[in-house]
Coordinates of C-alpha atoms in Angstrom, one line a residue:
Chain X
M80 CA 140.9 108.7 80.5
T81 CA 142.9 106.8 77.9
A82 CA 142.6 103.2 77.0
T83 CA 146.1 102.4 78.2
T84 CA 145.1 102.1 81.8
P85 CA 142.2 99.8 81.9
S86 CA 143.0 98.4 85.4
T87 CA 142.4 101.8 87.1
A88 CA 138.7 101.9 86.3
T89 CA 137.8 102.1 90.0
P90 CA 140.8 103.6 91.8
F91 CA 139.5 102.7 95.3
V92 CA 139.8 98.9 94.7
R93 CA 143.4 97.9 94.9
K94 CA 143.2 94.2 93.8
D95 CA 146.9 93.7 94.1
N96 CA 147.0 93.5 97.9
A97 CA 143.4 92.8 98.8
S98 CA 144.0 89.2 99.8
Q99 CA 147.1 90.2 101.8
R100 CA 145.0 92.7 103.8
R101 CA 142.3 90.2 104.3
L102 CA 144.9 87.8 105.7
A103 CA 146.4 90.4 108.0
D104 CA 142.9 91.1 109.2
A105 CA 142.2 87.5 109.9
V106 CA 145.5 87.0 111.7
A107 CA 144.9 90.0 113.9
T108 CA 141.4 88.9 114.8
G109 CA 142.6 85.5 115.6
L110 CA 145.4 86.7 117.8
L111 CA 143.2 89.0 119.8
W112 CA 140.6 86.4 120.1
T113 CA 143.1 83.9 121.4
A114 CA 144.5 86.3 123.9
A115 CA 140.9 86.9 125.2
L116 CA 140.2 83.2 125.3
G117 CA 143.5 82.6 127.1
I118 CA 142.4 84.9 130.0
V119 CA 139.0 83.1 130.3
L120 CA 140.7 79.7 130.2
L121 CA 143.2 80.7 132.8
L122 CA 140.5 81.8 135.2
A123 CA 138.4 78.7 134.5
V124 CA 141.4 76.3 135.1
F125 CA 142.3 78.2 138.3
I126 CA 138.7 78.0 139.7
G127 CA 138.4 74.4 138.6
Y128 CA 141.6 73.4 140.3
L129 CA 140.7 75.1 143.5
L130 CA 137.3 73.5 143.5
Y131 CA 138.9 70.1 143.0
L132 CA 141.2 70.7 145.9
G133 CA 139.0 72.6 148.3
A134 CA 135.4 71.7 147.6
H135 CA 135.3 68.7 149.9
V136 CA 136.6 70.7 152.8
I137 CA 133.8 73.1 152.8
S138 CA 131.0 72.4 155.2
W139 CA 128.8 74.4 157.6
H140 CA 131.1 73.4 160.4
F141 CA 134.2 74.7 158.4
L142 CA 132.5 78.0 157.6
T143 CA 131.4 78.8 161.1
A144 CA 133.7 77.0 163.6
P145 CA 136.7 78.8 165.1
P146 CA 140.1 77.7 163.9
S147 CA 142.1 75.1 165.8
E148 CA 145.8 75.5 166.8
I149 CA 146.8 71.9 167.4
S150 CA 144.2 69.3 166.4
A151 CA 142.5 68.8 163.1
G152 CA 139.0 70.0 162.2
G153 CA 139.3 73.7 162.7
G154 CA 137.1 76.2 160.9
I155 CA 137.3 79.7 159.5
G156 CA 134.2 81.3 161.0
P157 CA 136.0 84.2 162.8
E158 CA 138.3 84.7 159.8
I159 CA 135.4 85.2 157.4
F160 CA 133.8 87.7 159.9
N161 CA 137.1 89.5 160.4
S162 CA 137.7 89.8 156.7
F163 CA 134.4 91.6 156.2
Y164 CA 134.7 93.5 159.4
I165 CA 138.1 94.9 158.5
L166 CA 136.8 95.6 154.9
V167 CA 133.9 97.6 156.2
L168 CA 136.1 99.6 158.6
T169 CA 138.5 100.3 155.8
L170 CA 135.8 101.4 153.4
I171 CA 134.3 103.7 156.1
F172 CA 137.7 105.4 156.3
T173 CA 138.7 105.3 152.7
V174 CA 135.6 106.1 150.7
P175 CA 134.7 109.5 152.1
V176 CA 138.3 110.8 152.1
A177 CA 139.2 109.3 148.6
T178 CA 135.9 110.6 147.1
A179 CA 136.4 114.1 148.5
A180 CA 140.0 114.3 147.5
G181 CA 139.1 112.9 144.0
I182 CA 136.3 115.5 143.6
Y183 CA 138.6 118.3 144.7
L184 CA 141.4 117.3 142.3
Q185 CA 139.1 116.6 139.4
E186 CA 136.6 119.4 139.7
Y187 CA 138.1 122.2 141.7
A188 CA 141.8 122.2 141.6
R189 CA 143.3 124.3 138.9
P190 CA 146.5 123.0 137.4
G191 CA 149.4 124.2 139.5
L192 CA 152.0 123.3 142.1
F193 CA 149.5 122.2 144.8
N194 CA 147.6 120.0 142.4
S195 CA 150.7 118.3 141.0
T196 CA 152.1 117.9 144.5
V197 CA 149.0 116.1 145.7
Q198 CA 149.0 113.9 142.5
F199 CA 152.7 113.1 143.0
C200 CA 152.2 112.1 146.7
A201 CA 149.2 109.9 145.7
E202 CA 151.2 108.2 143.0
S203 CA 154.1 107.6 145.4
L204 CA 151.8 106.3 148.1
A205 CA 150.2 103.9 145.5
T206 CA 153.6 102.4 144.7
I207 CA 154.5 101.6 148.3
P208 CA 154.6 97.7 148.6
S209 CA 152.0 96.4 151.0
I210 CA 154.6 94.7 153.2
V211 CA 156.2 98.1 153.8
M212 CA 152.9 99.6 154.7
G213 CA 152.5 96.6 157.1
L214 CA 155.7 97.4 158.8
F215 CA 154.8 101.0 159.0
G216 CA 151.5 100.0 160.7
L217 CA 153.5 97.7 163.0
I218 CA 155.6 100.6 164.2
V219 CA 152.8 103.2 164.5
F220 CA 149.7 101.3 165.6
V221 CA 151.2 98.2 167.3
Q222 CA 154.2 99.7 169.0
V223 CA 154.1 103.5 169.3
L224 CA 150.3 103.6 170.1
H225 CA 150.5 100.4 172.0
W226 CA 147.3 99.0 170.4
H227 CA 149.0 95.7 169.8
F228 CA 147.5 93.7 166.9
T229 CA 144.0 95.1 166.2
A230 CA 141.3 95.1 163.6
L231 CA 141.4 98.9 163.7
G232 CA 145.2 99.0 163.1
G233 CA 144.7 96.7 160.1
A234 CA 141.9 98.8 158.7
L235 CA 143.9 102.0 159.0
A236 CA 147.0 100.5 157.4
L237 CA 144.7 99.2 154.6
T238 CA 143.2 102.6 154.3
L239 CA 146.6 104.2 153.6
L240 CA 147.3 101.4 151.1
N241 CA 144.1 101.9 149.1
L242 CA 143.5 105.6 149.4
P243 CA 145.4 106.5 146.3
A244 CA 143.8 103.8 144.2
L245 CA 140.3 104.9 145.2
M246 CA 141.1 108.5 144.7
R247 CA 142.3 107.6 141.2
V248 CA 139.1 105.6 140.6
T249 CA 137.0 108.7 141.7
Q250 CA 139.0 111.0 139.4
E251 CA 138.6 108.7 136.4
G252 CA 134.9 108.2 137.1
L253 CA 134.3 112.0 137.3
A254 CA 136.4 112.5 134.2
S255 CA 134.2 110.2 132.2
V256 CA 131.3 112.7 132.5
P257 CA 131.4 114.9 129.4
Q258 CA 132.4 118.5 130.0
A259 CA 129.4 119.5 127.9
L260 CA 127.1 118.3 130.7
R261 CA 128.9 120.5 133.3
E262 CA 128.5 123.4 130.9
G263 CA 124.9 122.7 130.3
S264 CA 124.2 122.7 134.0
M265 CA 126.2 125.9 134.7
A266 CA 124.5 127.6 131.8
L267 CA 121.2 127.1 133.6
G268 CA 122.5 129.1 136.6
A269 CA 123.6 126.1 138.7
T270 CA 126.5 126.5 141.1
K271 CA 129.5 124.3 140.8
W272 CA 128.4 122.2 143.8
Q273 CA 124.9 121.8 142.4
T274 CA 126.4 120.7 139.1
I275 CA 128.7 118.1 140.8
R276 CA 125.9 116.9 143.1
R277 CA 123.1 116.6 140.5
V278 CA 124.9 115.9 137.2
V279 CA 128.5 114.8 137.7
L280 CA 128.1 112.4 140.6
P281 CA 125.0 110.7 139.3
G282 CA 126.6 110.5 135.9
S283 CA 129.6 108.8 137.3
I284 CA 127.9 106.6 139.9
A285 CA 128.4 103.5 137.8
P286 CA 132.2 103.7 137.4
L287 CA 132.5 104.9 141.0
T288 CA 130.5 101.9 142.4
T289 CA 132.3 99.5 140.2
G290 CA 135.6 100.9 141.3
I291 CA 134.8 100.8 145.0
I292 CA 133.7 97.2 144.8
L293 CA 136.7 96.1 142.8
I294 CA 138.9 97.7 145.4
A295 CA 136.9 96.0 148.1
G296 CA 137.7 92.7 146.4
R297 CA 141.4 93.7 146.6
I298 CA 141.1 94.6 150.2
I299 CA 139.5 91.3 151.0
G300 CA 142.5 89.5 149.5
E301 CA 145.2 91.8 151.1
T302 CA 147.5 89.8 153.3
A303 CA 151.0 91.2 153.9
V304 CA 149.9 94.5 155.5
L305 CA 147.5 92.7 157.9
I306 CA 150.0 90.1 159.2
Y307 CA 151.8 92.9 161.0
T308 CA 148.8 95.0 162.0
A309 CA 145.8 92.8 162.6
G310 CA 147.8 89.8 163.6
V311 CA 147.6 86.1 163.0
S312 CA 145.2 85.1 165.7
V313 CA 141.5 85.6 166.3
S314 CA 140.2 87.3 169.5
P315 CA 141.0 85.4 172.7
G316 CA 137.3 84.7 173.4
R317 CA 137.2 82.6 170.3
S318 CA 133.7 83.8 169.5
A319 CA 133.2 84.1 165.8
F320 CA 131.9 87.6 165.9
N321 CA 134.0 90.1 167.8
W322 CA 133.0 93.7 167.1
N323 CA 135.7 95.2 169.3
P324 CA 138.0 97.0 166.9
F325 CA 140.8 96.7 169.4
H326 CA 141.0 92.9 169.3
P327 CA 143.4 91.0 167.1
A328 CA 141.6 90.0 163.9
E329 CA 143.1 87.5 161.6
T330 CA 141.4 87.6 158.2
L331 CA 140.8 84.7 155.8
S332 CA 143.8 85.6 153.6
V333 CA 146.1 85.8 156.5
H334 CA 144.8 82.5 157.9
L335 CA 145.4 81.0 154.5
W336 CA 149.0 82.1 154.6
Y337 CA 149.4 81.2 158.3
T338 CA 148.1 77.6 158.1
H339 CA 150.2 76.9 155.0
S340 CA 153.5 78.4 156.3
E341 CA 153.3 78.2 160.1
G342 CA 150.4 76.0 160.9
L343 CA 150.8 73.1 163.2
V344 CA 147.4 71.4 162.5
P345 CA 147.6 68.0 160.7
D346 CA 145.0 69.1 158.2
A347 CA 146.8 72.4 157.3
V348 CA 146.7 71.7 153.6
D349 CA 143.0 71.0 153.6
I350 CA 142.3 74.1 155.7
G351 CA 144.4 76.2 153.3
N352 CA 142.7 74.9 150.2
G353 CA 139.3 75.4 151.7
S354 CA 140.2 78.9 152.8
A355 CA 141.6 79.7 149.4
L356 CA 138.4 78.5 147.7
V357 CA 136.2 80.6 150.0
L358 CA 138.4 83.6 149.5
L359 CA 138.2 83.2 145.7
L360 CA 134.5 82.8 145.7
I361 CA 134.1 86.0 147.8
V362 CA 136.2 88.0 145.4
L363 CA 134.3 86.6 142.5
V364 CA 131.0 87.6 144.1
F365 CA 132.4 91.0 144.6
N366 CA 133.5 91.4 141.0
I367 CA 130.2 90.1 139.6
S368 CA 128.1 92.2 141.9
A369 CA 130.3 95.2 140.9
R370 CA 129.1 94.7 137.3
I371 CA 125.5 94.1 138.1
L372 CA 125.2 97.0 140.5
G373 CA 127.1 99.3 138.2
R374 CA 124.7 98.6 135.3
G375 CA 121.7 98.9 137.5
L376 CA 122.8 102.2 139.1
S377 CA 123.6 103.7 135.8
R378 CA 120.2 102.7 134.4
H379 CA 118.5 104.2 137.5
F380 CA 120.4 107.5 137.4
T381 CA 120.2 108.0 133.6
G382 CA 116.5 107.2 133.3
K383 CA 117.4 104.5 130.7
Chain L
M513 CA 114.8 135.7 102.1
L514 CA 115.1 137.9 105.1
S515 CA 113.5 137.7 108.5
T516 CA 109.7 137.4 108.2
E517 CA 109.0 140.1 110.7
P518 CA 110.5 143.4 109.4
V519 CA 112.4 145.5 111.8
T520 CA 109.9 148.2 112.4
T521 CA 111.8 150.2 115.0
P522 CA 115.5 150.3 114.1
V523 CA 116.5 151.6 117.5
R524 CA 115.4 149.4 120.4
A525 CA 116.3 149.2 124.0
T526 CA 119.8 147.7 124.3
K527 CA 119.7 144.4 126.3
L528 CA 123.4 143.6 126.2
E529 CA 126.1 146.2 125.7
V530 CA 129.5 144.8 124.9
K531 CA 132.3 147.3 125.3
D532 CA 136.0 146.7 124.3
L533 CA 135.8 143.0 124.9
N534 CA 139.1 141.1 124.7
V535 CA 139.5 137.3 125.2
F536 CA 142.8 135.5 125.5
Y537 CA 143.6 131.8 125.4
G538 CA 146.9 132.0 127.3
E539 CA 148.9 134.3 125.1
F540 CA 146.7 134.0 122.1
Q541 CA 144.2 136.8 121.6
A542 CA 141.0 135.4 120.2
I543 CA 138.8 138.5 120.4
K544 CA 140.2 142.0 119.9
D545 CA 138.4 145.1 121.3
A546 CA 134.9 144.0 120.2
S547 CA 132.1 146.4 121.0
M548 CA 128.4 145.9 120.0
D549 CA 124.9 146.5 121.3
V550 CA 122.4 143.6 121.4
P551 CA 118.9 144.9 121.1
E552 CA 116.1 143.6 123.2
N553 CA 113.5 141.1 121.7
R554 CA 115.5 140.7 118.5
V555 CA 117.6 138.0 117.1
T556 CA 121.2 139.0 116.6
A557 CA 123.4 136.6 114.5
L558 CA 127.1 136.3 114.7
I559 CA 128.7 135.1 111.4
G560 CA 132.2 134.6 110.1
P561 CA 134.5 131.9 108.9
S562 CA 135.6 129.0 111.2
G563 CA 138.0 130.2 113.9
C564 CA 137.0 133.8 113.6
G565 CA 136.1 133.9 117.3
K566 CA 132.3 134.0 117.2
S567 CA 132.0 131.1 119.6
T568 CA 134.6 132.6 121.9
F569 CA 132.6 135.9 121.8
I570 CA 129.2 134.4 122.6
R571 CA 130.7 132.4 125.5
A572 CA 132.0 135.6 127.0
L573 CA 128.4 136.9 127.2
N574 CA 127.4 134.7 130.1
R575 CA 130.8 134.1 131.6
M576 CA 131.2 130.5 130.4
H577 CA 134.9 131.2 130.0
D578 CA 135.1 131.2 133.8
L579 CA 134.9 127.4 133.7
S580 CA 138.0 127.0 131.5
P581 CA 141.4 127.6 133.1
G582 CA 143.7 129.7 131.1
V583 CA 141.1 131.9 129.5
T584 CA 141.2 135.6 130.3
V585 CA 138.4 138.0 129.5
K586 CA 138.9 141.8 129.6
G587 CA 136.4 144.5 128.9
H588 CA 132.7 145.0 129.7
V589 CA 129.5 143.2 129.0
R590 CA 126.5 145.1 130.4
L591 CA 123.2 143.4 131.0
D592 CA 120.6 146.2 131.4
G593 CA 123.4 148.5 132.2
Q594 CA 125.1 146.3 134.9
D595 CA 128.5 145.0 134.1
I596 CA 128.5 141.2 134.3
Y597 CA 132.2 141.2 134.8
G598 CA 131.9 143.7 137.7
K599 CA 133.6 143.0 141.0
D600 CA 130.6 141.9 143.1
V601 CA 128.7 140.1 140.4
D602 CA 128.0 136.4 140.9
P603 CA 128.4 134.6 137.6
V604 CA 125.8 132.0 138.7
T605 CA 123.1 134.8 138.8
I606 CA 124.3 136.0 135.4
R607 CA 123.9 132.5 133.9
H608 CA 120.4 132.3 135.4
R609 CA 119.5 135.4 133.5
I610 CA 121.4 134.6 130.3
G611 CA 120.9 131.0 129.3
M612 CA 122.8 129.1 126.6
V613 CA 122.2 126.4 124.1
F614 CA 125.2 124.6 122.8
Q615 CA 126.4 123.3 119.4
R616 CA 126.0 119.7 120.3
P617 CA 122.8 118.8 122.1
N618 CA 123.8 118.0 125.7
P619 CA 120.8 116.7 127.5
F620 CA 121.5 115.3 131.0
P621 CA 121.5 111.5 131.3
K622 CA 118.2 111.8 133.0
T623 CA 114.5 111.5 132.0
I624 CA 112.9 114.1 129.7
Y625 CA 111.0 115.5 132.6
E626 CA 114.1 115.7 134.9
N627 CA 115.9 117.6 132.2
V628 CA 113.3 120.3 131.9
V629 CA 112.7 120.8 135.6
Y630 CA 116.5 120.6 136.4
G631 CA 116.8 124.4 136.3
P632 CA 113.7 125.3 138.3
K633 CA 114.6 122.7 140.9
I634 CA 118.1 124.0 141.5
H635 CA 116.5 127.5 141.8
G636 CA 114.3 126.2 144.6
L637 CA 111.0 125.1 143.1
S638 CA 110.0 121.8 144.6
D639 CA 106.2 121.7 144.3
R640 CA 105.4 118.7 142.1
R641 CA 102.4 120.3 140.5
K642 CA 104.2 123.5 139.7
L643 CA 107.2 121.5 138.3
A644 CA 104.8 119.6 136.1
E645 CA 103.4 122.8 134.8
V646 CA 106.8 124.3 134.2
C647 CA 107.8 121.1 132.3
E648 CA 104.8 121.3 130.0
R649 CA 105.1 125.0 129.4
G650 CA 108.8 124.6 128.6
L651 CA 108.3 121.7 126.2
R652 CA 105.3 123.5 124.5
R653 CA 107.3 126.6 123.9
A654 CA 110.2 124.5 122.5
A655 CA 107.7 122.8 120.2
L656 CA 108.5 119.4 121.6
W657 CA 105.4 118.7 123.8
D658 CA 103.4 116.8 121.3
E659 CA 106.2 114.5 120.5
V660 CA 107.2 113.6 124.1
K661 CA 104.1 114.1 126.3
D662 CA 103.5 110.4 126.6
R663 CA 107.1 109.5 127.4
L664 CA 108.3 112.2 129.9
N665 CA 109.8 109.5 132.1
E666 CA 111.9 108.0 129.4
S667 CA 115.6 108.8 129.0
A668 CA 116.3 112.0 127.1
L669 CA 119.2 110.1 125.5
D670 CA 116.6 108.1 123.5
L671 CA 115.4 111.2 121.7
S672 CA 116.7 112.1 118.2
G673 CA 119.3 114.8 117.8
G674 CA 116.8 117.4 116.8
Q675 CA 114.5 116.5 119.7
Q676 CA 117.4 116.6 122.1
Q677 CA 118.3 120.1 121.0
R678 CA 114.7 121.3 121.4
L679 CA 114.8 119.6 124.8
C680 CA 117.9 121.7 125.6
I681 CA 116.1 124.8 124.5
A682 CA 113.1 123.8 126.7
R683 CA 115.5 123.3 129.6
V684 CA 116.8 126.8 129.2
L685 CA 113.3 128.3 128.8
A686 CA 112.2 126.6 132.0
V687 CA 114.5 128.9 134.1
E688 CA 112.9 132.0 132.4
P689 CA 116.1 133.7 131.3
E690 CA 116.1 137.1 129.7
V691 CA 118.7 136.4 127.1
I692 CA 119.2 133.1 125.2
L693 CA 122.6 132.5 123.7
M694 CA 122.8 129.8 121.0
D695 CA 126.2 128.5 119.7
E696 CA 125.5 127.0 116.3
P697 CA 122.4 125.2 117.7
A698 CA 121.5 123.5 114.4
S699 CA 125.0 122.6 113.1
A700 CA 124.7 118.9 114.2
L701 CA 121.2 118.5 112.9
D702 CA 119.5 117.5 109.7
P703 CA 117.6 120.0 107.5
I704 CA 114.1 119.2 108.9
A705 CA 115.3 119.4 112.5
T706 CA 117.1 122.6 111.6
S707 CA 114.0 124.3 110.2
K708 CA 112.1 123.4 113.3
I709 CA 114.8 125.1 115.4
E710 CA 114.7 128.1 113.1
D711 CA 110.9 128.5 113.4
L712 CA 111.3 128.2 117.1
I713 CA 113.9 131.0 117.3
G714 CA 111.4 133.2 115.3
E715 CA 108.9 132.5 118.1
L716 CA 111.3 133.0 120.9
K717 CA 112.2 136.6 120.2
R718 CA 108.8 137.8 121.3
D719 CA 109.7 137.0 124.8
Y720 CA 113.5 136.8 124.8
T721 CA 116.6 138.4 123.4
V722 CA 118.4 135.9 121.2
V723 CA 122.1 135.9 120.2
I724 CA 123.0 133.1 117.8
V725 CA 126.2 132.0 116.3
T726 CA 125.8 130.4 112.9
H727 CA 128.2 129.2 110.2
S728 CA 125.4 129.4 107.7
M729 CA 124.8 132.8 106.1
Q730 CA 121.5 131.6 104.8
Q731 CA 120.4 130.8 108.3
A732 CA 121.5 134.2 109.6
A733 CA 119.5 135.8 106.7
R734 CA 116.5 133.7 107.5
I735 CA 116.2 134.2 111.2
S736 CA 118.1 137.3 112.4
D737 CA 117.2 140.9 112.6
F738 CA 120.8 142.1 113.2
T739 CA 124.0 140.5 112.0
S740 CA 127.6 141.0 113.1
F741 CA 130.5 139.8 111.1
F742 CA 133.7 138.5 112.7
L743 CA 137.0 137.9 111.1
L744 CA 140.2 136.7 112.8
G745 CA 139.1 137.9 116.2
D746 CA 137.9 141.3 115.0
L747 CA 134.3 142.4 114.9
I748 CA 134.3 143.9 111.4
E749 CA 130.8 145.1 111.1
I750 CA 127.4 145.1 112.7
G751 CA 124.0 146.3 111.3
T752 CA 120.6 145.2 110.4
T753 CA 120.7 141.9 108.7
S754 CA 119.3 143.4 105.4
E755 CA 122.0 146.1 105.5
V756 CA 124.8 143.7 106.1
F757 CA 123.7 141.3 103.5
T758 CA 122.8 143.8 100.8
K759 CA 124.9 146.9 101.4
P760 CA 127.9 145.9 103.6
K761 CA 130.0 148.8 104.6
D762 CA 133.2 146.9 104.8
K763 CA 135.0 145.4 101.9
R764 CA 135.8 142.2 103.9
T765 CA 132.2 141.7 104.9
E766 CA 131.2 141.9 101.2
D767 CA 133.9 139.5 100.2
Y768 CA 132.6 137.0 102.8
I769 CA 129.0 137.5 101.9
T770 CA 129.7 137.0 98.3
G771 CA 131.7 133.9 98.9
R772 CA 135.2 135.0 98.4
Y773 CA 136.3 134.0 102.0
G774 CA 136.5 130.7 103.9

């Protein structure tokens, strides 16, 4: 080295633009942090506002009493029940089919025409707007099958709507299990099904559970598809818990829409705000429990 | 330094007989007409520069390529005379008899105990006492027992890389295979963990036939009885390790051994 280039003593430190790079780093960190904070603030403001509007409406009476058509003071008891009832029905239909299809596509199907056809159909199904699925349900379940508005019809329409998403969730959950684990199992003389059953499924139980609960949260809030299939009234008997799947079953989200847009009761705004708050809290509980359960299951199944 | 135990009988029973093996990734031919005999209760090393096909070759020996779409295997691999690519052969049975240890340790995300008894369990052993015995025997033979005996119910993922790899070996030993294939089992490990694995391989050949892929010629020289040299998908040469390293027959082997290749 000659004495004419004293500044290149350590070639990895480029003093000329170090401050510039530090600035860019700080700006990027700041921007990303602000975006993240923005999301948190948005949610906080949203929940705060709904609490402000709806908290005073909520009472034991409001949560359990049947709704009222004309006079003030109606409750949302049957709606809460119907929301969960339809959710459970939908999950009973959706989870087995979606999981099986997801396992098949991810673990068994070889790339080819059949596989890509199924994928294409699932993606197309996923892009159908829920109102269109609602009208489809109206034609098939309400009119052609003569069921009229029923919890079952609503659940089946919701199944069609959420099947692709849950299949996707299954596929992604399975894909998150490293190929090396499958090979490790097969190299011990395990069959494909033993490998899936004992290594792949336990290894993906956390993302699968999380995915199912998040989709459950979405199903709870689904409205348009149910207006035309499960209807906007609760069962004629007006008892809060009607297990008959062939009765009309207005859910909480449908009730929220109905009282706000069509309702005749003088306290429609209060009922709407109260319903919205309850709905939001239910969805929040779903999302939080998805996280807790996901972590717990993953710990249980990985021995960690 | 060559293998500590000298090869007393040069001709031994052939455990695996590979005949005209060809492996294709789609159109690309990764292995061309390879034939070799793998002697019983000996360590056979596969060496060669990166991309020469040695990993592809070893994965053909227990039908691991079946799991990857787009890979075609042609030719014969005979285990005790029976072609594992024969028409009525169940690959699952073959992999029960020919176990494999991979380049990166791949313990299941389960407890240490569950990892070792995984194989015996899927093959139908359910007696708790017997499973515990199998677990201890496997871990002892993999020289891991003393390090983990008090934490069998902890996650295997909490072990060090070297411990994880010995756990994977214990897991294979627990299903009592006849042949153990090892695909660069020490390449992701530090020197101390590597030497533990190498000592272990020396022990294993008393009961098992071992085939090991290694990128380290020193390792091949230290642990193997036979060495085969691969180059660009061709099996160039196979012989006793001392022959291949001191008197290679092929010019290309000599060039590689003396460091003139990759």
